[in-house]
Short mmCIF file of N, CA and C in Angstrom, two decimals:
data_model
loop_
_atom_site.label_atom_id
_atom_site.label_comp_id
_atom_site.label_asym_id
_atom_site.label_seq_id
_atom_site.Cartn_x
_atom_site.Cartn_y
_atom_site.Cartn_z
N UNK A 4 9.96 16.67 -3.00
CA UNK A 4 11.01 17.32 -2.26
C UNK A 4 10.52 18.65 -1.69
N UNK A 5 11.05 18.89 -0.47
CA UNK A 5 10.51 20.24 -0.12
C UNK A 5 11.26 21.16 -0.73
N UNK A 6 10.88 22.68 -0.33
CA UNK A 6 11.41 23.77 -1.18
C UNK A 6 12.61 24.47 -0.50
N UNK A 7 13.01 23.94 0.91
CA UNK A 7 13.97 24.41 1.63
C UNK A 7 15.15 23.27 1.15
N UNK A 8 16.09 23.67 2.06
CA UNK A 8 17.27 22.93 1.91
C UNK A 8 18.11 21.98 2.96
N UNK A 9 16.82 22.13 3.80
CA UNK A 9 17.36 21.56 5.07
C UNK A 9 16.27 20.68 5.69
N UNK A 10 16.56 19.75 6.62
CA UNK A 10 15.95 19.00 7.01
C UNK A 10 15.59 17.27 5.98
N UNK A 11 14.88 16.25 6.45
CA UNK A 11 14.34 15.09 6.18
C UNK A 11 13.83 14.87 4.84
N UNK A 12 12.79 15.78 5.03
CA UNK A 12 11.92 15.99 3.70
C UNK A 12 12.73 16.66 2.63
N UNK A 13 13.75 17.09 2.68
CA UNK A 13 14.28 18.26 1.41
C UNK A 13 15.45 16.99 1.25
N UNK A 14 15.57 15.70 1.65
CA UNK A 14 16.46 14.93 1.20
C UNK A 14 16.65 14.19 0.39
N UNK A 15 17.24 13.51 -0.49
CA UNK A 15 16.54 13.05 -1.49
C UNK A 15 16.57 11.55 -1.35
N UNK A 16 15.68 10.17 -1.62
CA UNK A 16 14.93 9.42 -1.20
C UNK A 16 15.88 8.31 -0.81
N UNK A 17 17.25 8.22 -1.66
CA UNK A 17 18.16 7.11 -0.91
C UNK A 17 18.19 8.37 0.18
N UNK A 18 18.87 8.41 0.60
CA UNK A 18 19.90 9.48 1.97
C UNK A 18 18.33 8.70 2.56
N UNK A 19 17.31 9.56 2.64
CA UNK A 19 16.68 9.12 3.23
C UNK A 19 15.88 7.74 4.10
N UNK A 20 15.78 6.90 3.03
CA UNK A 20 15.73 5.43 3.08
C UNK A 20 17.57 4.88 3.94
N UNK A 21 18.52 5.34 3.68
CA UNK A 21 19.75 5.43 4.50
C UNK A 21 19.46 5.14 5.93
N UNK A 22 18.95 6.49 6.04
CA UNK A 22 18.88 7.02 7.80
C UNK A 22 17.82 6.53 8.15
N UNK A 23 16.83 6.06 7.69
CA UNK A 23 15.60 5.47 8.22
C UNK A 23 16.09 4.21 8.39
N UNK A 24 16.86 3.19 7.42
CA UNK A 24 17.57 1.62 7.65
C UNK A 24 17.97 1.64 8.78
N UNK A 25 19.10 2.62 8.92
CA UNK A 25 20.17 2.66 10.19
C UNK A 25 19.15 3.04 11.45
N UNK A 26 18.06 3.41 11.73
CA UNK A 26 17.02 3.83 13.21
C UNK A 26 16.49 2.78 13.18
N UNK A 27 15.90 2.01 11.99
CA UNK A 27 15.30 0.98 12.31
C UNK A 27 15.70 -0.40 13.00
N UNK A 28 17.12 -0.69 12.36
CA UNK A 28 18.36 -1.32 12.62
C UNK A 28 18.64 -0.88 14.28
N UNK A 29 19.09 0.14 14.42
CA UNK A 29 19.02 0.55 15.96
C UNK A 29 18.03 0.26 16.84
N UNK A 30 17.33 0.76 16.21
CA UNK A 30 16.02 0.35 17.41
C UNK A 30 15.21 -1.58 17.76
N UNK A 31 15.89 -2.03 16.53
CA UNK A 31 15.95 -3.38 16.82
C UNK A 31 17.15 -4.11 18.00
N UNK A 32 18.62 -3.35 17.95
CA UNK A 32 19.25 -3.72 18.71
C UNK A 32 19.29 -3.28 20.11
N UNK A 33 18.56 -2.72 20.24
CA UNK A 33 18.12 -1.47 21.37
C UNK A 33 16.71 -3.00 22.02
N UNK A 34 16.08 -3.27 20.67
CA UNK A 34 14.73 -3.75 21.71
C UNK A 34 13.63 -2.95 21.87
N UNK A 35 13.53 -1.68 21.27
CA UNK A 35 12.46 -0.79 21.05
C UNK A 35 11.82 -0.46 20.03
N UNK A 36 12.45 -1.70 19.06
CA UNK A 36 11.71 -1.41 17.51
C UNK A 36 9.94 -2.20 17.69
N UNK A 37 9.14 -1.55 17.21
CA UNK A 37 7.63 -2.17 17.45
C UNK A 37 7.74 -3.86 16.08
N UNK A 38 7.16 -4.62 17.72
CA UNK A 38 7.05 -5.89 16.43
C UNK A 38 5.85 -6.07 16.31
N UNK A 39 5.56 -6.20 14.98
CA UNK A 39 3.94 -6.14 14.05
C UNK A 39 3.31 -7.74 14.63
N UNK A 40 2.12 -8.02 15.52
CA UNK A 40 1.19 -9.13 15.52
C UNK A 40 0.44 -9.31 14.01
N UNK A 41 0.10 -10.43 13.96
CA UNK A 41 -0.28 -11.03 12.90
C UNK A 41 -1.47 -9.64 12.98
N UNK A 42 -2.44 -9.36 13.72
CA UNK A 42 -3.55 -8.90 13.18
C UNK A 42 -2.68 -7.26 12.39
N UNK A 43 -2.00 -6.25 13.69
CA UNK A 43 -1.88 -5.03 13.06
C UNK A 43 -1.19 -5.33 11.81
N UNK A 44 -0.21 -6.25 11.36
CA UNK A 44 0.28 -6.70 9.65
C UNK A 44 -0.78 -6.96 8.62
N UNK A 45 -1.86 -7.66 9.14
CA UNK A 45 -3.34 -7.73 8.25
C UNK A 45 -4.12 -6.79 8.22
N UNK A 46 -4.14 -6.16 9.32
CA UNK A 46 -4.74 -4.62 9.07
C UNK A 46 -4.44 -3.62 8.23
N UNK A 47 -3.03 -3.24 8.52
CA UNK A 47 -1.49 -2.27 7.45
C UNK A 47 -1.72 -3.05 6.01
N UNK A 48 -1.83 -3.92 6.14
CA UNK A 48 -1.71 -4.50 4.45
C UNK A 48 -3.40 -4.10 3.94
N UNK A 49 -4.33 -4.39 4.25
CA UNK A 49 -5.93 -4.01 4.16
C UNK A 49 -5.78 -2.45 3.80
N UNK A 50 -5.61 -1.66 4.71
CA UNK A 50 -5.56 -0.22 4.15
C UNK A 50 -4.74 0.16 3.26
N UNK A 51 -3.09 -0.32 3.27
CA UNK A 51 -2.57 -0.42 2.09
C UNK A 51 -3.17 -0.40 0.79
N UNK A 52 -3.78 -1.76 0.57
CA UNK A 52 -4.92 -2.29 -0.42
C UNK A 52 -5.41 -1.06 -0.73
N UNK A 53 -6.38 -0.74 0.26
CA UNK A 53 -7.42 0.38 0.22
C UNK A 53 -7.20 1.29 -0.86
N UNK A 54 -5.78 1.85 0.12
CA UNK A 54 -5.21 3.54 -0.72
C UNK A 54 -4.83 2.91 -2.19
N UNK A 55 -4.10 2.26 -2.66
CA UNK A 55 -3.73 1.43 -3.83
C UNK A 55 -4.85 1.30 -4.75
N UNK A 56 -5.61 0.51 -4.07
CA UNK A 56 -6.91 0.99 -4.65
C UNK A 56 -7.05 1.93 -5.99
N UNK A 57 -7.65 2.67 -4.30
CA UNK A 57 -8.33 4.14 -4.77
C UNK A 57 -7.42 4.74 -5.70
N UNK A 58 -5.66 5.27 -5.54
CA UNK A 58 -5.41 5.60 -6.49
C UNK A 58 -5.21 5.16 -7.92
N UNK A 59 -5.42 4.37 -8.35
CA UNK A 59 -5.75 3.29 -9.34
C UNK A 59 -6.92 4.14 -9.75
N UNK A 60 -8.14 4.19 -9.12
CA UNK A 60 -9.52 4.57 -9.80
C UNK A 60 -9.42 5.98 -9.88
N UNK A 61 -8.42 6.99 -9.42
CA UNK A 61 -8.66 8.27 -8.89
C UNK A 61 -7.72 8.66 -10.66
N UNK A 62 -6.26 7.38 -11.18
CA UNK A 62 -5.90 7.72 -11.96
C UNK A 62 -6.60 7.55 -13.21
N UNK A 63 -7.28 6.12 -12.98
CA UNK A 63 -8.32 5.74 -14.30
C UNK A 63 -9.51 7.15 -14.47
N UNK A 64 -10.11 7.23 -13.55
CA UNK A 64 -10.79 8.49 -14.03
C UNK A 64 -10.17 9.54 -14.66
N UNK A 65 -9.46 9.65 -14.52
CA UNK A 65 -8.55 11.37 -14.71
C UNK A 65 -7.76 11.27 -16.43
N UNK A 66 -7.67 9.85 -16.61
CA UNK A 66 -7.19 9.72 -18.16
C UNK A 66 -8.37 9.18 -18.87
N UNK A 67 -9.40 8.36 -18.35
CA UNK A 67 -10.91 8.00 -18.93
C UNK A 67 -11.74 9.32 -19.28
N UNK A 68 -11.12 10.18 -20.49
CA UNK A 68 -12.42 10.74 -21.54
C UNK A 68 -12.99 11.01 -22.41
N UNK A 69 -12.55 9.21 -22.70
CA UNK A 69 -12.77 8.94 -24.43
C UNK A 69 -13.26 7.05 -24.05
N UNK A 70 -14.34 7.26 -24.66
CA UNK A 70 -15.65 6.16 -25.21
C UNK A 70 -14.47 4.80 -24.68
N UNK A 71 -13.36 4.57 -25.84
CA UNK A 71 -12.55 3.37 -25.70
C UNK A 71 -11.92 3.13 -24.72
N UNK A 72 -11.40 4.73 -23.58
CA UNK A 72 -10.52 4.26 -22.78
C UNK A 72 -11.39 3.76 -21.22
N UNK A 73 -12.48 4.35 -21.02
CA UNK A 73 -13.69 3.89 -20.53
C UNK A 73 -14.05 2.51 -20.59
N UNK A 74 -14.36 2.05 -21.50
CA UNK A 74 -14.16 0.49 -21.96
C UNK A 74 -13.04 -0.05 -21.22
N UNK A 75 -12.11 0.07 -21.33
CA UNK A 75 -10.94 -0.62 -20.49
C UNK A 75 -10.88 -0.04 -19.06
N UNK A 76 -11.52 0.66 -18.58
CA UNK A 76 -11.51 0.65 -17.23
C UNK A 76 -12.51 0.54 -16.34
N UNK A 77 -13.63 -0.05 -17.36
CA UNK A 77 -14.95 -1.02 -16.73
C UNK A 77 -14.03 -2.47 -16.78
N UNK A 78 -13.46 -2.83 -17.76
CA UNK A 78 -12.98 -4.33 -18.15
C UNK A 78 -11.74 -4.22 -16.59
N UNK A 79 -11.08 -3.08 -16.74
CA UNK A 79 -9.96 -3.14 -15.21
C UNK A 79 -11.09 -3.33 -13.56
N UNK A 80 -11.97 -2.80 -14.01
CA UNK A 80 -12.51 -2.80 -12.73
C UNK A 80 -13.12 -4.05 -12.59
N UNK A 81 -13.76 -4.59 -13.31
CA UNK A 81 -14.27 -6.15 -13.14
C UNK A 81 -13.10 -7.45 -12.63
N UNK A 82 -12.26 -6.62 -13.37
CA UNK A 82 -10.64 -7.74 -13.01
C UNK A 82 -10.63 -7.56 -11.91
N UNK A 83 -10.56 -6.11 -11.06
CA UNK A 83 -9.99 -6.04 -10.24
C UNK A 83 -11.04 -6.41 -8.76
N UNK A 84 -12.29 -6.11 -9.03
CA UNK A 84 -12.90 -6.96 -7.80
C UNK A 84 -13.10 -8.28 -8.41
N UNK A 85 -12.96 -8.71 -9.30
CA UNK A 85 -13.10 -10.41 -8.92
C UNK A 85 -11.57 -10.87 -8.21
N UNK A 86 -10.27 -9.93 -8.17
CA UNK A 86 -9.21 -10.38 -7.30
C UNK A 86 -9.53 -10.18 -6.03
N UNK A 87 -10.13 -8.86 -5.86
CA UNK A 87 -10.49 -8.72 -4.67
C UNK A 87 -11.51 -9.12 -4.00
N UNK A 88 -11.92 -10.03 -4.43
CA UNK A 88 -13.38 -11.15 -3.94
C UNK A 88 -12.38 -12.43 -3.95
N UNK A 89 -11.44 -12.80 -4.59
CA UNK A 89 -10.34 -13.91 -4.55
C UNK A 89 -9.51 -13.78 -3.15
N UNK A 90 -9.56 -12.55 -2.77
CA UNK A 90 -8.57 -12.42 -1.92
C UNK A 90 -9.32 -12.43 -0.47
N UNK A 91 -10.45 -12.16 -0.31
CA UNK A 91 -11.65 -12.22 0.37
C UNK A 91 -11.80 -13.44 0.79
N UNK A 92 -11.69 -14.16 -0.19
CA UNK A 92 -12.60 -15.62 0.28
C UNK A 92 -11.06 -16.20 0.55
N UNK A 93 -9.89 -16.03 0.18
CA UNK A 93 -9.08 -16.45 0.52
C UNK A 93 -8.50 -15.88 1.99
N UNK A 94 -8.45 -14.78 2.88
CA UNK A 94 -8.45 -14.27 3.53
C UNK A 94 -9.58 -15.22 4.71
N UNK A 95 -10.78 -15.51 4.45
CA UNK A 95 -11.89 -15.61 5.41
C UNK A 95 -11.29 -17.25 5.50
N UNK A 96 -11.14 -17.98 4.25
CA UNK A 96 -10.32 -19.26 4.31
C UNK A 96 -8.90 -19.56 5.42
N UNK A 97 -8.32 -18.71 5.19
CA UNK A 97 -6.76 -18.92 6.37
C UNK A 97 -7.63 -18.53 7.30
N UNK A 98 -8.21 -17.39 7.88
CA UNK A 98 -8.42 -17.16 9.13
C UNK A 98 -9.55 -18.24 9.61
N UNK A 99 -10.36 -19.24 8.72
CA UNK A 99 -11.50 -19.75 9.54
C UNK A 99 -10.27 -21.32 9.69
N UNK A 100 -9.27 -21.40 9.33
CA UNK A 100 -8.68 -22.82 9.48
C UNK A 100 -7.31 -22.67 10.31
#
């Protein structure tokens, strides 16, 4: 939340999610809402991934500094690129068929 009392950002996250429904909603009946092609939706979801990711490893580091909890976040990280090698070959699969 911001530190003022006014404006978007100092609102709190329903109200907000509110007024963002109702523009989006508008701008669909309007005809000026942007419609997502298959690629920019596969792209947005890819960087999505990305940041998701990273904060995942940015939090595992930051609580990893002890011997055991280290251990479990070599064992998370192996999980997590063999999904993301699952999702890879599944990805290169829809798009080559």
């Amino acid at each position: 939340m911001a530190t003022e009392d006014r404006g978007f950002a100092s609102m709190d996250r329903g109200r907000q999610k509110e007024i963002a429904s109702k523009g989006g909603k508008a701008a669909h009946e309007k005809g000026s809402a942007h419609e997502w092609t298959t690629e920019e939706a596969r792209e947005a979801g890819r960087k999505g991934g990305i940041a998701s990711h990273r904060r995942k490893h940015e939090l595992a580091g930051a609580r990893s500094n002890s011997l055991s909890s280290a251990g479990v976040d070599i064992r998370l990280n192996v999980i997590e690129d063999a999904m993301d090698d699952r999702r890879n070959e599944q990805t290169h699969h829809d798009f080559a068929h």
